Amino acid sequence: MEPICLVEPVPSSGALRVNPAALGLLRVLARPLHVLAVFGPCGTGKSFLMDRLVGQGKGFPRSPGIWVWCLPHPTQPDQALVLLDTEGFSEQEGDETKLSRLFLLNVLLSSVFVYNTRSEDDPQRQLDRLTYVRDLPRVVRVLDESSWENSVVLSSVLPDFVWCLRDVAPDPCLDEALEAMDHELDSALRFPQDSDDSPSSCVQRLFPCRKLFRFCSPRGDGGHGEPPSPADQLHPMFQEQMGRFKDYALSRSPKTVVGNRAVDGAFLADFLEHIVDLLSRDEPVFLSEICNGLQQEGSNYSMGYPVDPMGGAPARRAAATTAQLSVPEPKREHMVPLQASRPALPVLAKVAPGTAQPGAMEEPMCLIENSPDGELQLNQAALALLQSVRQPVVVVAIAGLYRTGKSYLMNRLAGKDRGGFSLGSTIQSHTKGIWMWCLPHPRRAGHTLVLLDTEGLGDVEKGDTKNDTWIFALAVLLSGTLVYNSLGTIDQCALEQLHYVTELTERIKVKAAGEGGRQEGEDSAEFVRFFPAFVWAVRDFTLQLQLDGREITEDEYLENALKRRQGQPEKLDLPKKYLRQYFPSRKCFVFDRPAPRHALAQLDQLPEAALSPDFLEQAQHFCSHIHQHAGAKTLPGGHVVTGTLLGNLAVTYVDAIRSGAVPCMESAVLALAQIENSAAVGEAVAAYEEQLGRRAALPTESVRELLELHAQCEREALRAFMARAFKEDDCRFQGELMRRLEEQKQELCRRNELASSGRCWAALLELSDELENRICQGVYSVPGGYQRFLDDRQHMVERYRQVPGKGVKAEEVLQEFLQSKEAVAQSILQTDEALTEKEKEMAAERARAQAAEREQQVLKQKEAELQQKLEDQERSYRENLRQLETKLEDERKKLLEEQGKMMDQKLKEQEALLREGFQEEAGRLESQIRRLQQQNEEIRKPSWIQTALGVLTNVATIMLPGIVGKAAGAVANVFRRLF
């Protein structure tokens, strides 16, 4: 069908009227409906967005009112897609009553509500233009008389809220960050000043699911410097953004009403007529009353509320009763202040230059300092700030001799011409300890750039060279990229000053004692797994980059300086040897002097124009390389380090140094894994509870439905755990998560049964009220009264069975109720003079047989439910197994990539050693290469994954006793796939 007007304003009165032809088209839709409505200001491209959603060039006209377009769902063949396009509102004062009514209709009819605006100076102001959202809790209520807070109950029946922010400046990094945040709207909002009544606050409070999608100009000519695309072709970035929006919008659940029941076109058409009628008369909309009224009217909907063929209580009383029974528990979403939960993405608010952004430090802080007694210690304030950073961190540390301009270079990396790391202008060392500066990464969305500026090495006033060695060692251990800063050239003197590299093996070990601890000549390959990339920055460089008459690159200059030669003194050869062994990834940058000598004392005060153009170009080249190529810090195996992990690493290493021990990298990682894996369990349980809060509407109609809800939440919890946990060889923490989620399931079942029992008893007490009155009035104390009692009781039971939303305890509660009334039934039977003693005896026997049959049915139901719960334990085990297998496959891939890089580096170094005449060292390197090859073969074997899965099986049989005897078969199936 083509789009057709569904609701239009009456020109004379401003009231709304429904188009009967459009209602007729709706009524023929007998499948569940996916209803997507768009609303927003004029001229923002709402109709174009809806047309693109279904792949049409032009569909909706630009006309007043609400237009409807009914189509087959493109991805769900058992559903129909209904699109609603609404006239836009303008900046000028208009008919606010009409617009408010149109807004309310869009919200109440849709399963996904799209608010579409353009991006202007302050995009959040566009969200706060949606003032009509304040009318929702005032005009729309779920129940007529409810003690529940209406906004909480109302949120359980409202659609997804999706804000489409159009014509933004193209920014792939922001798109990537927003996708990483699952397009959560709250991640981009500023905390509202008027937190109670602002439209943005109302959106957060009322709509249970809130998303944000950004779109650049469709043709790339939105005024942001993008070259225009051909007239008949959409901009590629817009198409990519449109694809993400389409995937989300079309994957949501069908339209439901009170009681969480899906509806068809006939129900939606009648529902619409009732709402339009109430809004036109300025009367409040009671959703439960409308839905139950539609049921009582007897319309035969293929979805939604079943018809009661037996009639029921008087209309008013029946509607009130069913309203009380059919309202689901509200989907309460845990609300926390936005800035307290996570930093806002810079999607909306434009931050003025110099203004601190969420998650950024205004200025550096000392992270590791020298105590008065000369020992290293952590600054707790800086440590707490670092540990609060949950994003992956790109850690760049700088080390080098004192008074060589390290701090100035780090300030350039931070993008600060003035301020930042403090500079000294005398012959004394200025930076003490290790200073830290956390900043939003300029090129990697969702990452934090951590700059570490270290105390200058070789300070003649310090006297304790051991402190220098520890500072250098900590810079190596904590960073992902180490910049070594020196002056002049890379000559014999510069290499001798780099003796700290030769002392690393004395200050750091890979493995703990008793675990293949450090041996003489320990394999440098193990150090390489932990060590950062190495960048040598040569300052005040005045030579020509030429060698043997040809120009060379900076990297070639470094590699030529590191060439080893037979017969060189050991103090010159060792720095070369260890630098090449421990830092196979090397890079070099040379810098001219930034300014004349007399101006260097005020270097941070000089304007750009006063600096050497060559230096500025070289500094820009250096910063671009670091920003683009310095990756997030990782642990062996590829696990990405967050600020929290980096802080814990710093604690572990500094504590070891203070105790007089040699820091052990492997032990530090294992200790870190214990902390992180424990936190991963807590995060996974929190994710389960959050998902449950969003999805749960108790009671469910069956245990299977409840277990499916649990399974969905469990999958998300396991994903959260797998994303954070690492080095979990004994599966101890995954087993703990199994146990806690099983407890969560049992508690969910208990709550579900309580909710069901409450509703069932409420229904029975209400429905049996008339029966009780007749008993009290002696209606059945007459000849033939027992049969009449049985008929009335059966009628009550049939009415009870028609009540929706009773849940899993429906039959058990009915049995308990009838059993509690059996004495009354027997009394009526014995006093019925129309029956002979034989007939009374036979009737009593039938009653006992019926009661026994009901009891047997309840027992069978319980047995079936128990079996379903045991089967769910097996499903849970298989899901744990599947996700662990996926994680192990990913870890194996990363480990093989890591091993492959190490192999390439070893082969390259071996080739260089042979060329330089160091055959003996090349031979030792050959044994390391063979060891790497053997490790690769072991990693590729199926047993590498089998062992871990077998450990999980042993853990699971303890945590999930229902899977005993079945676990082996599940693992065997996995093993067969691996071979």
Tab-separated table of C-alpha atoms in Angstrom, residues 439-827:
chain	number	residue	atom	x	y	z
A	439	LEU	CA	43.641	13.007	28.684
A	440	PRO	CA	40.995	11.937	26.155
A	441	HIS	CA	42.883	10.324	23.295
A	442	PRO	CA	42.844	12.727	20.323
A	443	ARG	CA	42.376	9.955	17.733
A	444	ARG	CA	41.103	6.828	19.492
A	445	ALA	CA	37.537	7.246	20.692
A	446	GLY	CA	36.833	5.439	23.936
A	447	HIS	CA	40.523	5.447	24.935
A	448	THR	CA	42.426	7.511	27.485
A	449	LEU	CA	45.913	8.826	26.751
A	450	VAL	CA	48.155	8.487	29.840
A	451	LEU	CA	51.394	10.476	29.661
A	452	LEU	CA	54.129	9.630	32.168
A	453	ASP	CA	56.936	12.176	32.593
A	454	THR	CA	59.843	10.727	34.576
A	455	GLU	CA	62.489	12.291	36.715
A	456	GLY	CA	65.671	13.032	34.769
A	457	LEU	CA	68.356	10.374	34.944
A	458	GLY	CA	71.940	11.071	35.963
A	459	ASP	CA	71.260	14.056	38.233
A	460	VAL	CA	74.611	14.789	39.912
A	461	GLU	CA	72.837	16.167	42.998
A	462	LYS	CA	70.950	12.941	43.676
A	463	GLY	CA	73.899	10.709	44.434
A	464	ASP	CA	71.811	7.477	44.437
A	465	THR	CA	71.976	5.877	40.990
A	466	LYS	CA	69.781	2.969	42.146
A	467	ASN	CA	66.821	5.378	42.244
A	468	ASP	CA	67.444	6.263	38.595
A	469	THR	CA	67.422	2.585	37.655
A	470	TRP	CA	64.096	2.005	39.408
A	471	ILE	CA	62.534	5.081	37.744
A	472	PHE	CA	63.651	3.772	34.346
A	473	ALA	CA	62.426	0.246	35.163
A	474	LEU	CA	58.990	1.535	36.208
A	475	ALA	CA	58.732	3.590	33.021
A	476	VAL	CA	59.395	0.372	31.057
A	477	LEU	CA	56.947	-1.731	33.097
A	478	LEU	CA	54.041	0.721	33.056
A	479	SER	CA	54.188	2.044	29.493
A	480	GLY	CA	53.080	0.739	26.139
A	481	THR	CA	55.436	3.137	24.332
A	482	LEU	CA	58.720	4.322	25.883
A	483	VAL	CA	60.303	7.503	24.547
A	484	TYR	CA	64.006	7.852	25.351
A	485	ASN	CA	65.072	11.480	25.111
A	486	SER	CA	68.691	12.552	24.547
A	487	LEU	CA	70.659	15.528	23.226
A	488	GLY	CA	72.994	15.854	20.271
A	489	THR	CA	73.639	12.579	18.476
A	490	ILE	CA	73.481	8.824	19.017
A	491	ASP	CA	77.167	8.298	19.637
A	492	GLN	CA	79.331	6.292	21.994
A	493	CYS	CA	78.612	8.649	24.879
A	494	ALA	CA	74.842	8.488	24.325
A	495	LEU	CA	74.936	4.671	24.273
A	496	GLU	CA	77.029	4.504	27.438
A	497	GLN	CA	74.470	6.736	29.166
A	498	LEU	CA	71.822	4.157	28.279
A	499	HIS	CA	73.355	1.626	30.659
A	500	TYR	CA	69.974	1.409	32.442
A	501	VAL	CA	68.864	-0.991	29.712
A	502	THR	CA	71.668	-3.374	30.598
A	503	GLU	CA	70.544	-3.385	34.251
A	504	LEU	CA	66.915	-4.325	33.540
A	505	THR	CA	67.562	-8.046	33.953
A	506	GLU	CA	68.961	-7.350	37.418
A	507	ARG	CA	65.956	-5.238	38.400
A	508	ILE	CA	63.124	-7.213	36.753
A	509	LYS	CA	62.393	-10.907	36.383
A	510	VAL	CA	59.799	-12.691	34.286
A	511	LYS	CA	58.911	-15.695	36.443
A	512	ALA	CA	58.759	-16.215	40.174
A	513	ALA	CA	61.310	-18.450	41.894
A	514	GLY	CA	60.312	-22.117	41.769
A	515	GLU	CA	58.423	-21.607	38.500
A	516	GLY	CA	61.291	-21.747	36.101
A	517	GLY	CA	62.656	-18.566	37.640
A	518	ARG	CA	65.311	-16.365	36.112
A	519	GLN	CA	68.357	-18.210	34.967
A	520	GLU	CA	71.619	-16.766	33.739
A	521	GLY	CA	70.989	-15.509	30.230
A	522	GLU	CA	67.225	-15.799	30.580
A	523	ASP	CA	65.454	-15.924	27.237
A	524	SER	CA	64.928	-12.335	26.153
A	525	ALA	CA	61.806	-13.447	24.286
A	526	GLU	CA	59.997	-13.558	27.622
A	527	PHE	CA	60.937	-9.942	28.371
A	528	VAL	CA	59.731	-8.869	24.953
A	529	ARG	CA	56.198	-9.995	25.842
A	530	PHE	CA	56.034	-7.385	28.594
A	531	PHE	CA	58.214	-4.553	27.257
A	532	PRO	CA	56.931	-1.487	25.340
A	533	ALA	CA	57.741	-0.136	21.906
A	534	PHE	CA	60.885	2.023	21.959
A	535	VAL	CA	61.168	5.515	20.464
A	536	TRP	CA	64.462	7.418	20.576
A	537	ALA	CA	64.014	11.205	20.414
A	538	VAL	CA	67.283	12.955	19.570
A	539	ARG	CA	67.059	16.637	20.505
A	540	ASP	CA	69.127	19.573	19.171
A	541	PHE	CA	70.279	17.422	16.280
A	542	THR	CA	72.615	19.327	13.937
A	543	LEU	CA	74.058	16.642	11.631
A	544	GLN	CA	73.010	15.738	8.104
A	545	LEU	CA	71.176	12.397	7.803
A	546	GLN	CA	73.638	10.943	5.328
A	547	LEU	CA	75.616	7.710	5.287
A	548	ASP	CA	78.215	6.756	2.689
A	549	GLY	CA	77.094	9.603	0.493
A	550	ARG	CA	73.378	8.796	0.511
A	551	GLU	CA	70.488	10.215	2.495
A	552	ILE	CA	69.072	7.956	5.188
A	553	THR	CA	65.957	7.993	7.304
A	554	GLU	CA	65.897	8.606	11.038
A	555	ASP	CA	65.159	4.905	11.629
A	556	GLU	CA	68.146	3.917	9.494
A	557	TYR	CA	70.280	6.348	11.512
A	558	LEU	CA	69.246	4.553	14.729
A	559	GLU	CA	69.800	1.063	13.329
A	560	ASN	CA	73.245	2.042	12.025
A	561	ALA	CA	74.158	3.369	15.476
A	562	LEU	CA	73.046	0.071	17.032
A	563	LYS	CA	75.158	-2.080	14.712
A	564	ARG	CA	77.424	-4.315	16.724
A	565	ARG	CA	81.053	-4.804	15.784
A	566	GLN	CA	83.547	-7.436	16.807
A	567	GLY	CA	86.060	-6.207	19.367
A	568	GLN	CA	83.976	-3.279	20.691
A	569	PRO	CA	84.320	-2.534	24.430
A	570	GLU	CA	81.633	-4.308	26.464
A	571	LYS	CA	80.262	-1.093	27.981
A	572	LEU	CA	79.499	0.103	24.438
A	573	ASP	CA	78.377	-3.257	23.056
A	574	LEU	CA	76.026	-4.246	25.899
A	575	PRO	CA	73.575	-1.306	25.500
A	576	LYS	CA	73.323	-2.151	21.800
A	577	LYS	CA	72.848	-5.836	22.509
A	578	TYR	CA	70.117	-5.425	25.115
A	579	LEU	CA	68.358	-2.576	23.322
A	580	ARG	CA	68.022	-4.790	20.261
A	581	GLN	CA	66.962	-7.827	22.313
A	582	TYR	CA	64.402	-6.202	24.604
A	583	PHE	CA	62.998	-3.586	22.225
A	584	PRO	CA	62.666	-5.156	18.773
A	585	SER	CA	60.079	-2.487	17.843
A	586	ARG	CA	62.167	0.682	17.480
A	587	LYS	CA	61.620	4.125	16.027
A	588	CYS	CA	63.749	7.292	15.881
A	589	PHE	CA	62.957	10.998	15.568
A	590	VAL	CA	65.458	13.856	15.360
A	591	PHE	CA	64.637	17.440	16.330
A	592	ASP	CA	66.317	20.765	15.583
A	593	ARG	CA	66.812	23.174	18.473
A	594	PRO	CA	63.344	24.710	19.015
A	595	ALA	CA	64.567	28.283	19.582
A	596	PRO	CA	67.769	30.306	20.012
A	597	ARG	CA	69.750	29.383	23.121
A	598	HIS	CA	68.906	32.615	24.958
A	599	ALA	CA	65.152	31.931	24.559
A	600	LEU	CA	65.175	28.334	25.801
A	601	ALA	CA	64.684	29.388	29.426
A	602	GLN	CA	61.178	30.640	28.534
A	603	LEU	CA	60.404	27.946	25.980
A	604	ASP	CA	56.882	27.271	27.238
A	605	GLN	CA	56.055	30.984	27.013
A	606	LEU	CA	57.175	31.452	23.421
A	607	PRO	CA	54.492	31.796	20.723
A	608	GLU	CA	54.506	29.343	17.826
A	609	ALA	CA	55.873	32.038	15.517
A	610	ALA	CA	59.034	32.288	17.635
A	611	LEU	CA	59.808	28.575	17.331
A	612	SER	CA	61.915	26.996	14.612
A	613	PRO	CA	59.690	25.951	11.661
A	614	ASP	CA	61.804	22.802	11.243
A	615	PHE	CA	61.317	21.907	14.897
A	616	LEU	CA	57.554	22.470	14.654
A	617	GLU	CA	57.365	20.189	11.625
A	618	GLN	CA	59.452	17.524	13.352
A	619	ALA	CA	57.376	17.783	16.545
A	620	GLN	CA	54.164	17.467	14.565
A	621	HIS	CA	55.534	14.379	12.805
A	622	PHE	CA	56.506	12.866	16.170
A	623	CYS	CA	53.109	13.598	17.784
A	624	SER	CA	51.192	12.245	14.793
A	625	HIS	CA	53.156	9.004	14.914
A	626	ILE	CA	52.568	8.525	18.646
A	627	HIS	CA	48.862	9.365	18.400
A	628	GLN	CA	48.328	7.097	15.416
A	629	HIS	CA	50.596	4.127	16.121
A	630	ALA	CA	50.948	3.894	19.906
A	631	GLY	CA	48.363	1.221	20.748
A	632	ALA	CA	46.544	0.504	23.974
A	633	LYS	CA	48.765	-1.112	26.582
A	634	THR	CA	48.279	-4.863	26.669
A	635	LEU	CA	49.365	-7.768	28.844
A	636	PRO	CA	50.861	-10.978	27.402
A	637	GLY	CA	48.125	-12.719	25.466
A	638	GLY	CA	46.637	-9.453	24.224
A	639	HIS	CA	44.456	-8.481	27.214
A	640	VAL	CA	43.853	-4.725	27.026
A	641	VAL	CA	44.820	-2.686	30.099
A	642	THR	CA	42.386	-0.133	31.555
A	643	GLY	CA	43.220	2.675	33.957
A	644	THR	CA	42.039	0.452	36.801
A	645	LEU	CA	44.453	-2.302	35.779
A	646	LEU	CA	47.332	0.138	35.257
A	647	GLY	CA	46.829	1.537	38.752
A	648	ASN	CA	46.891	-1.951	40.247
A	649	LEU	CA	50.063	-2.748	38.285
A	650	ALA	CA	51.725	0.373	39.677
A	651	VAL	CA	50.783	-0.685	43.224
A	652	THR	CA	52.197	-4.189	42.701
A	653	TYR	CA	55.506	-3.004	41.245
A	654	VAL	CA	56.108	-0.182	43.745
A	655	ASP	CA	55.270	-2.442	46.695
A	656	ALA	CA	57.792	-5.002	45.417
A	657	ILE	CA	60.493	-2.347	45.068
A	658	ARG	CA	59.784	-0.951	48.545
A	659	SER	CA	60.034	-4.446	50.043
A	660	GLY	CA	63.467	-4.928	48.521
A	661	ALA	CA	62.286	-7.657	46.162
A	662	VAL	CA	62.827	-7.838	42.426
A	663	PRO	CA	59.521	-7.103	40.628
A	664	CYS	CA	58.244	-10.221	38.889
A	665	MET	CA	56.171	-9.423	35.822
A	666	GLU	CA	54.360	-12.748	35.632
A	667	SER	CA	53.458	-12.680	39.328
A	668	ALA	CA	52.193	-9.121	38.955
A	669	VAL	CA	49.960	-10.149	36.053
A	670	LEU	CA	48.604	-13.162	37.953
A	671	ALA	CA	47.866	-11.032	41.031
A	672	LEU	CA	46.206	-8.512	38.770
A	673	ALA	CA	44.108	-11.253	37.196
A	674	GLN	CA	42.797	-12.291	40.612
A	675	ILE	CA	41.631	-8.742	41.317
A	676	GLU	CA	40.222	-8.192	37.853
A	677	ASN	CA	38.451	-11.547	37.606
A	678	SER	CA	36.778	-11.018	40.956
A	679	ALA	CA	35.589	-7.626	39.726
A	680	ALA	CA	34.456	-9.275	36.472
A	681	VAL	CA	32.130	-11.557	38.449
A	682	GLY	CA	30.580	-8.547	40.192
A	683	GLU	CA	30.226	-6.673	36.910
A	684	ALA	CA	28.591	-9.676	35.257
A	685	VAL	CA	26.054	-10.072	38.067
A	686	ALA	CA	25.302	-6.347	37.849
A	687	ALA	CA	24.792	-6.726	34.077
A	688	TYR	CA	22.395	-9.610	34.723
A	689	GLU	CA	20.381	-7.534	37.196
A	690	GLU	CA	20.319	-4.557	34.834
A	691	GLN	CA	19.075	-6.672	31.938
A	692	LEU	CA	16.501	-8.311	34.189
A	693	GLY	CA	15.277	-4.916	35.353
A	694	ARG	CA	14.756	-3.883	31.743
A	695	ARG	CA	13.129	-7.065	30.476
A	696	ALA	CA	11.245	-8.614	33.382
A	697	ALA	CA	7.468	-8.315	33.636
A	698	LEU	CA	6.370	-10.763	36.333
A	699	PRO	CA	4.563	-13.058	36.501
A	700	THR	CA	5.341	-14.897	33.293
A	701	GLU	CA	2.783	-17.257	31.778
A	702	SER	CA	5.095	-20.265	32.039
A	703	VAL	CA	8.344	-21.414	33.600
A	704	ARG	CA	9.779	-21.836	30.105
A	705	GLU	CA	9.109	-18.171	29.379
A	706	LEU	CA	10.811	-17.224	32.650
A	707	LEU	CA	13.804	-19.441	31.898
A	708	GLU	CA	14.137	-17.850	28.468
A	709	LEU	CA	14.213	-14.448	30.175
A	710	HIS	CA	16.897	-15.750	32.528
A	711	ALA	CA	18.863	-17.171	29.574
A	712	GLN	CA	18.846	-13.816	27.774
A	713	CYS	CA	20.117	-11.997	30.855
A	714	GLU	CA	22.680	-14.727	31.544
A	715	ARG	CA	24.099	-14.420	28.028
A	716	GLU	CA	24.692	-10.695	28.562
A	717	ALA	CA	26.238	-11.359	31.971
A	718	LEU	CA	28.620	-13.941	30.506
A	719	ARG	CA	29.625	-11.538	27.733
A	720	ALA	CA	30.467	-8.915	30.370
A	721	PHE	CA	32.512	-11.454	32.328
A	722	MET	CA	34.398	-12.769	29.288
A	723	ALA	CA	35.225	-9.234	28.156
A	724	ARG	CA	36.961	-8.427	31.456
A	725	ALA	CA	38.346	-11.705	32.814
A	726	PHE	CA	41.768	-13.048	31.835
A	727	LYS	CA	44.324	-15.634	32.978
A	728	GLU	CA	41.420	-17.780	34.284
A	729	ASP	CA	43.132	-21.126	33.842
A	730	ASP	CA	41.342	-22.842	36.749
A	731	CYS	CA	37.898	-21.397	35.793
A	732	ARG	CA	37.403	-20.594	39.474
A	733	PHE	CA	35.787	-17.233	38.883
A	734	GLN	CA	33.625	-18.475	36.018
A	735	GLY	CA	32.441	-21.212	38.376
A	736	GLU	CA	31.637	-18.576	40.981
A	737	LEU	CA	29.641	-16.677	38.359
A	738	MET	CA	27.749	-19.901	37.508
A	739	ARG	CA	26.828	-20.314	41.169
A	740	ARG	CA	25.679	-16.729	41.608
A	741	LEU	CA	23.615	-16.720	38.416
A	742	GLU	CA	21.993	-20.005	39.462
A	743	GLU	CA	21.062	-18.304	42.749
A	744	GLN	CA	19.706	-15.359	40.758
A	745	LYS	CA	17.577	-17.769	38.720
A	746	GLN	CA	16.186	-19.427	41.840
A	747	GLU	CA	15.335	-16.050	43.330
A	748	LEU	CA	13.708	-15.011	40.044
A	749	CYS	CA	11.582	-18.177	40.090
A	750	ARG	CA	10.564	-17.478	43.686
A	751	ARG	CA	9.563	-13.900	42.868
A	752	ASN	CA	7.686	-15.093	39.812
A	753	GLU	CA	5.740	-17.630	41.867
A	754	LEU	CA	4.920	-15.044	44.525
A	755	ALA	CA	3.707	-12.581	41.893
A	756	SER	CA	1.627	-15.303	40.255
A	757	SER	CA	0.144	-16.498	43.559
A	758	GLY	CA	-0.820	-12.965	44.490
A	759	ARG	CA	-2.615	-12.362	41.215
A	760	CYS	CA	-4.323	-15.743	41.236
A	761	TRP	CA	-5.656	-15.360	44.768
A	762	ALA	CA	-6.796	-11.821	44.034
A	763	ALA	CA	-8.678	-13.061	40.966
A	764	LEU	CA	-10.278	-15.986	42.796
A	765	LEU	CA	-11.356	-13.890	45.745
A	766	GLU	CA	-12.902	-11.332	43.407
A	767	LEU	CA	-14.559	-13.884	41.156
A	768	SER	CA	-15.853	-16.012	44.050
A	769	ASP	CA	-17.415	-13.034	45.801
A	770	GLU	CA	-20.801	-13.634	44.156
A	771	LEU	CA	-20.616	-17.368	44.927
A	772	GLU	CA	-19.855	-16.627	48.576
A	773	ASN	CA	-22.783	-14.215	48.788
A	774	ARG	CA	-25.151	-16.871	47.423
A	775	ILE	CA	-23.876	-19.414	49.940
A	776	CYS	CA	-24.428	-16.942	52.782
A	777	GLN	CA	-27.910	-16.150	51.482
A	778	GLY	CA	-28.824	-19.886	51.454
A	779	VAL	CA	-29.393	-19.962	47.718
A	780	TYR	CA	-28.000	-23.509	47.570
A	781	SER	CA	-29.773	-24.760	50.717
A	782	VAL	CA	-32.725	-26.017	48.696
A	783	PRO	CA	-33.498	-29.251	46.888
A	784	GLY	CA	-31.286	-29.359	43.772
A	785	GLY	CA	-28.993	-26.727	45.293
A	786	TYR	CA	-25.857	-28.866	45.055
A	787	GLN	CA	-26.049	-29.122	41.253
A	788	ARG	CA	-26.675	-25.391	41.012
A	789	PHE	CA	-23.655	-24.815	43.268
A	790	LEU	CA	-21.522	-27.021	41.043
A	791	ASP	CA	-22.683	-25.141	37.934
A	792	ASP	CA	-21.951	-21.735	39.481
A	793	ARG	CA	-18.570	-22.893	40.760
A	794	GLN	CA	-17.687	-24.274	37.326
A	795	HIS	CA	-18.737	-20.964	35.758
A	796	MET	CA	-16.459	-19.161	38.212
A	797	VAL	CA	-13.571	-21.505	37.322
A	798	GLU	CA	-14.104	-20.867	33.615
A	799	ARG	CA	-14.106	-17.110	34.208
A	800	TYR	CA	-10.916	-17.517	36.267
A	801	ARG	CA	-9.248	-19.366	33.418
A	802	GLN	CA	-10.071	-16.439	31.097
A	803	VAL	CA	-8.270	-13.906	33.312
A	804	PRO	CA	-4.946	-13.048	31.618
A	805	GLY	CA	-1.581	-12.744	33.299
A	806	LYS	CA	-2.116	-15.216	36.137
A	807	GLY	CA	1.257	-16.845	35.681
A	808	VAL	CA	2.775	-20.182	36.614
A	809	LYS	CA	0.791	-20.827	39.818
A	810	ALA	CA	-2.625	-20.615	38.163
A	811	GLU	CA	-3.559	-24.307	38.486
A	812	GLU	CA	-1.921	-24.871	41.865
A	813	VAL	CA	-3.667	-21.879	43.444
A	814	LEU	CA	-6.955	-22.956	41.874
A	815	GLN	CA	-6.509	-26.416	43.396
A	816	GLU	CA	-5.713	-24.926	46.807
A	817	PHE	CA	-8.732	-22.627	46.549
A	818	LEU	CA	-11.139	-25.413	45.595
A	819	GLN	CA	-9.701	-27.664	48.300
A	820	SER	CA	-10.268	-24.938	50.891
A	821	LYS	CA	-13.933	-24.773	49.840
A	822	GLU	CA	-14.469	-28.539	49.779
A	823	ALA	CA	-15.999	-28.619	53.256
A	824	VAL	CA	-18.641	-26.084	52.152
A	825	ALA	CA	-19.335	-28.142	49.033
A	826	GLN	CA	-19.808	-31.302	51.118
A	827	SER	CA	-22.122	-29.476	53.504
